[in-house]
Amino acid sequence: MSVVNYGTREITCKIVYYGPGRSGKTTNLQHIYSQLPEERKGKMVSLATETDRTLFFDFLPLDLGTISGFATRFQLYTVPGQVYYAATRKLVLQGVDGVVFVADSQKRQLAENIESLQDLHANLADEGFDPRTIPLVMQYNKRDLPADEISSIEELDEVLNFRGVPHFAGTAISGGGVFETLRSIASMVLSRLSAPAAKDA
Amino acid sequence: MAESAKKGAEDEGGEFADFMADISQEIAQRVESLDAAAAPRKTPEPPRKPTPTPRDSGLILEWENLADRMIEDMR
């Protein structure tokens, strides 16, 4: 859980990008990484298979420097979307502070989106989180594809966003909606920051 | 403090800078509110009232009588 650590003067938040395979989770992180000024660029760890799919996870430490006297770090993770990496997805969710669900807007991917969302809820519950309250934003990615191939935002919202959380249209390949999504989830996570003396669940 | 955090972040350019500016301000405000909540309350202490002395505490008030009785007994 994200905590303002007064002892070490640190704020650390863990954000996980979740979603079905090939929805654009890694592309989101790659765009963020590409926009970082040189002095802030750490290492983006990406473990991919021979077919270029994320095997384990991507990890992008986002060092925001010292803000109000606190060394502030966001740790961005992706999970492998392919269904057979269930154990890894569960592992990456440990200690998560906020989730970005990256949905593939293609009509033919709707069932995969739903399955991945159900998988997210099950894994969050298994890890002791309440899927109804954990900070979550939706990104409907690949909005640049032809209109007849993709579901409308309203349709996706109807099927996937039953919590009514903030949602964003994404074209992660060109950076569209990437930082808007990150800003939204970061804001939600920060609003839950607690001092050690007043921890919440 | 929140404004200075935002201004510092704006020195960088691009999408990341905009993100930093917003987040810096948010963190600064959050830390300020947490600091305020964590700070000990500085309400003035109420003036202490002297401990009331019971008017009738038994032996002391009756001492003179008791002494008189003892002297009387010794006679």
mmCIF file with all atom_site columns, N, CA and C in Angstrom, chain A residues 167-194:
data_model
loop_
_atom_site.group_PDB
_atom_site.id
_atom_site.type_symbol
_atom_site.label_atom_id
_atom_site.label_alt_id
_atom_site.label_comp_id
_atom_site.label_asym_id
_atom_site.label_entity_id
_atom_site.label_seq_id
_atom_site.pdbx_PDB_ins_code
_atom_site.Cartn_x
_atom_site.Cartn_y
_atom_site.Cartn_z
_atom_site.occupancy
_atom_site.B_iso_or_equiv
_atom_site.pdbx_formal_charge
_atom_site.auth_seq_id
_atom_site.auth_comp_id
_atom_site.auth_asym_id
_atom_site.auth_atom_id
_atom_site.pdbx_PDB_model_num
ATOM 1  N N  . HIS A 1 167 ? -12.568 6.863  -17.500 1.00 0.00 ? 167 HIS A N  1
ATOM 2  C CA . HIS A 1 167 ? -12.123 6.094  -18.663 1.00 0.00 ? 167 HIS A CA 1
ATOM 3  C C  . HIS A 1 167 ? -11.497 7.034  -19.693 1.00 0.00 ? 167 HIS A C  1
ATOM 4  N N  . PHE A 1 168 ? -10.584 6.495  -20.475 1.00 0.00 ? 168 PHE A N  1
ATOM 5  C CA . PHE A 1 168 ? -9.852  7.298  -21.448 1.00 0.00 ? 168 PHE A CA 1
ATOM 6  C C  . PHE A 1 168 ? -9.743  6.552  -22.769 1.00 0.00 ? 168 PHE A C  1
ATOM 7  N N  . ALA A 1 169 ? -9.891  7.294  -23.855 1.00 0.00 ? 169 ALA A N  1
ATOM 8  C CA . ALA A 1 169 ? -9.639  6.730  -25.175 1.00 0.00 ? 169 ALA A CA 1
ATOM 9  C C  . ALA A 1 169 ? -8.131  6.736  -25.384 1.00 0.00 ? 169 ALA A C  1
ATOM 10 N N  . GLY A 1 170 ? -7.613  5.621  -25.859 1.00 0.00 ? 170 GLY A N  1
ATOM 11 C CA . GLY A 1 170 ? -6.165  5.533  -26.020 1.00 0.00 ? 170 GLY A CA 1
ATOM 12 C C  . GLY A 1 170 ? -5.726  5.173  -27.427 1.00 0.00 ? 170 GLY A C  1
ATOM 13 N N  . THR A 1 171 ? -4.644  5.781  -27.848 1.00 0.00 ? 171 THR A N  1
ATOM 14 C CA . THR A 1 171 ? -3.910  5.320  -29.034 1.00 0.00 ? 171 THR A CA 1
ATOM 15 C C  . THR A 1 171 ? -2.464  5.243  -28.574 1.00 0.00 ? 171 THR A C  1
ATOM 16 N N  . ALA A 1 172 ? -2.214  4.251  -27.745 1.00 0.00 ? 172 ALA A N  1
ATOM 17 C CA . ALA A 1 172 ? -0.937  4.174  -27.039 1.00 0.00 ? 172 ALA A CA 1
ATOM 18 C C  . ALA A 1 172 ? 0.254   4.144  -27.995 1.00 0.00 ? 172 ALA A C  1
ATOM 19 N N  . ILE A 1 173 ? 0.050   3.590  -29.178 1.00 0.00 ? 173 ILE A N  1
ATOM 20 C CA . ILE A 1 173 ? 1.134   3.467  -30.143 1.00 0.00 ? 173 ILE A CA 1
ATOM 21 C C  . ILE A 1 173 ? 1.694   4.846  -30.524 1.00 0.00 ? 173 ILE A C  1
ATOM 22 N N  . SER A 1 174 ? 0.812   5.855  -30.496 1.00 0.00 ? 174 SER A N  1
ATOM 23 C CA . SER A 1 174 ? 1.275   7.218  -30.781 1.00 0.00 ? 174 SER A CA 1
ATOM 24 C C  . SER A 1 174 ? 1.230   8.099  -29.536 1.00 0.00 ? 174 SER A C  1
ATOM 25 N N  . GLY A 1 175 ? 0.951   7.504  -28.401 1.00 0.00 ? 175 GLY A N  1
ATOM 26 C CA . GLY A 1 175 ? 0.981   8.239  -27.127 1.00 0.00 ? 175 GLY A CA 1
ATOM 27 C C  . GLY A 1 175 ? -0.345  8.835  -26.717 1.00 0.00 ? 175 GLY A C  1
ATOM 28 N N  . GLY A 1 176 ? -1.363  8.673  -27.555 1.00 0.00 ? 176 GLY A N  1
ATOM 29 C CA . GLY A 1 176 ? -2.654  9.285  -27.228 1.00 0.00 ? 176 GLY A CA 1
ATOM 30 C C  . GLY A 1 176 ? -3.284  8.697  -25.974 1.00 0.00 ? 176 GLY A C  1
ATOM 31 N N  . GLY A 1 177 ? -3.608  9.550  -25.036 1.00 0.00 ? 177 GLY A N  1
ATOM 32 C CA . GLY A 1 177 ? -4.302  9.126  -23.819 1.00 0.00 ? 177 GLY A CA 1
ATOM 33 C C  . GLY A 1 177 ? -3.421  8.473  -22.767 1.00 0.00 ? 177 GLY A C  1
ATOM 34 N N  . VAL A 1 178 ? -2.147  8.299  -23.090 1.00 0.00 ? 178 VAL A N  1
ATOM 35 C CA . VAL A 1 178 ? -1.270  7.573  -22.154 1.00 0.00 ? 178 VAL A CA 1
ATOM 36 C C  . VAL A 1 178 ? -1.048  8.372  -20.867 1.00 0.00 ? 178 VAL A C  1
ATOM 37 N N  . PHE A 1 179 ? -0.662  9.629  -21.003 1.00 0.00 ? 179 PHE A N  1
ATOM 38 C CA . PHE A 1 179 ? -0.385  10.415 -19.797 1.00 0.00 ? 179 PHE A CA 1
ATOM 39 C C  . PHE A 1 179 ? -1.666  10.844 -19.085 1.00 0.00 ? 179 PHE A C  1
ATOM 40 N N  . GLU A 1 180 ? -2.738  11.012 -19.863 1.00 0.00 ? 180 GLU A N  1
ATOM 41 C CA . GLU A 1 180 ? -4.025  11.317 -19.209 1.00 0.00 ? 180 GLU A CA 1
ATOM 42 C C  . GLU A 1 180 ? -4.421  10.159 -18.283 1.00 0.00 ? 180 GLU A C  1
ATOM 43 N N  . THR A 1 181 ? -4.211  8.955  -18.780 1.00 0.00 ? 181 THR A N  1
ATOM 44 C CA . THR A 1 181 ? -4.531  7.765  -17.980 1.00 0.00 ? 181 THR A CA 1
ATOM 45 C C  . THR A 1 181 ? -3.643  7.697  -16.745 1.00 0.00 ? 181 THR A C  1
ATOM 46 N N  . LEU A 1 182 ? -2.359  7.918  -16.951 1.00 0.00 ? 182 LEU A N  1
ATOM 47 C CA . LEU A 1 182 ? -1.417  7.846  -15.825 1.00 0.00 ? 182 LEU A CA 1
ATOM 48 C C  . LEU A 1 182 ? -1.718  8.923  -14.788 1.00 0.00 ? 182 LEU A C  1
ATOM 49 N N  . ARG A 1 183 ? -2.033  10.124 -15.280 1.00 0.00 ? 183 ARG A N  1
ATOM 50 C CA . ARG A 1 183 ? -2.336  11.217 -14.351 1.00 0.00 ? 183 ARG A CA 1
ATOM 51 C C  . ARG A 1 183 ? -3.561  10.867 -13.505 1.00 0.00 ? 183 ARG A C  1
ATOM 52 N N  . SER A 1 184 ? -4.552  10.271 -14.149 1.00 0.00 ? 184 SER A N  1
ATOM 53 C CA . SER A 1 184 ? -5.783  9.942  -13.441 1.00 0.00 ? 184 SER A CA 1
ATOM 54 C C  . SER A 1 184 ? -5.548  8.891  -12.357 1.00 0.00 ? 184 SER A C  1
ATOM 55 N N  . ILE A 1 185 ? -4.835  7.831  -12.704 1.00 0.00 ? 185 ILE A N  1
ATOM 56 C CA . ILE A 1 185 ? -4.627  6.773  -11.695 1.00 0.00 ? 185 ILE A CA 1
ATOM 57 C C  . ILE A 1 185 ? -3.700  7.281  -10.593 1.00 0.00 ? 185 ILE A C  1
ATOM 58 N N  . ALA A 1 186 ? -2.716  8.091  -10.969 1.00 0.00 ? 186 ALA A N  1
ATOM 59 C CA . ALA A 1 186 ? -1.802  8.639  -9.951  1.00 0.00 ? 186 ALA A CA 1
ATOM 60 C C  . ALA A 1 186 ? -2.570  9.509  -8.967  1.00 0.00 ? 186 ALA A C  1
ATOM 61 N N  . SER A 1 187 ? -3.477  10.292 -9.504  1.00 0.00 ? 187 SER A N  1
ATOM 62 C CA . SER A 1 187 ? -4.269  11.171 -8.656  1.00 0.00 ? 187 SER A CA 1
ATOM 63 C C  . SER A 1 187 ? -5.137  10.365 -7.687  1.00 0.00 ? 187 SER A C  1
ATOM 64 N N  . MET A 1 188 ? -5.728  9.299  -8.207  1.00 0.00 ? 188 MET A N  1
ATOM 65 C CA . MET A 1 188 ? -6.566  8.452  -7.345  1.00 0.00 ? 188 MET A CA 1
ATOM 66 C C  . MET A 1 188 ? -5.732  7.802  -6.245  1.00 0.00 ? 188 MET A C  1
ATOM 67 N N  . VAL A 1 189 ? -4.546  7.339  -6.620  1.00 0.00 ? 189 VAL A N  1
ATOM 68 C CA . VAL A 1 189 ? -3.682  6.679  -5.631  1.00 0.00 ? 189 VAL A CA 1
ATOM 69 C C  . VAL A 1 189 ? -3.219  7.682  -4.576  1.00 0.00 ? 189 VAL A C  1
ATOM 70 N N  . LEU A 1 190 ? -2.841  8.870  -5.035  1.00 0.00 ? 190 LEU A N  1
ATOM 71 C CA . LEU A 1 190 ? -2.341  9.877  -4.093  1.00 0.00 ? 190 LEU A CA 1
ATOM 72 C C  . LEU A 1 190 ? -3.416  10.325 -3.117  1.00 0.00 ? 190 LEU A C  1
ATOM 73 N N  . SER A 1 191 ? -4.653  10.323 -3.583  1.00 0.00 ? 191 SER A N  1
ATOM 74 C CA . SER A 1 191 ? -5.730  10.748 -2.685  1.00 0.00 ? 191 SER A CA 1
ATOM 75 C C  . SER A 1 191 ? -5.919  9.760  -1.539  1.00 0.00 ? 191 SER A C  1
ATOM 76 N N  . ARG A 1 192 ? -5.368  8.578  -1.699  1.00 0.00 ? 192 ARG A N  1
ATOM 77 C CA . ARG A 1 192 ? -5.466  7.561  -0.634  1.00 0.00 ? 192 ARG A CA 1
ATOM 78 C C  . ARG A 1 192 ? -4.207  7.452  0.189   1.00 0.00 ? 192 ARG A C  1
ATOM 79 N N  . LEU A 1 193 ? -3.234  8.304  -0.121  1.00 0.00 ? 193 LEU A N  1
ATOM 80 C CA . LEU A 1 193 ? -1.997  8.258  0.667   1.00 0.00 ? 193 LEU A CA 1
ATOM 81 C C  . LEU A 1 193 ? -2.305  8.465  2.136   1.00 0.00 ? 193 LEU A C  1
ATOM 82 N N  . SER A 1 194 ? -1.660  7.701  2.944   1.00 0.00 ? 194 SER A N  1
ATOM 83 C CA . SER A 1 194 ? -1.909  7.866  4.374   1.00 0.00 ? 194 SER A CA 1
ATOM 84 C C  . SER A 1 194 ? -0.595  7.923  5.113   1.00 0.00 ? 194 SER A C  1
#
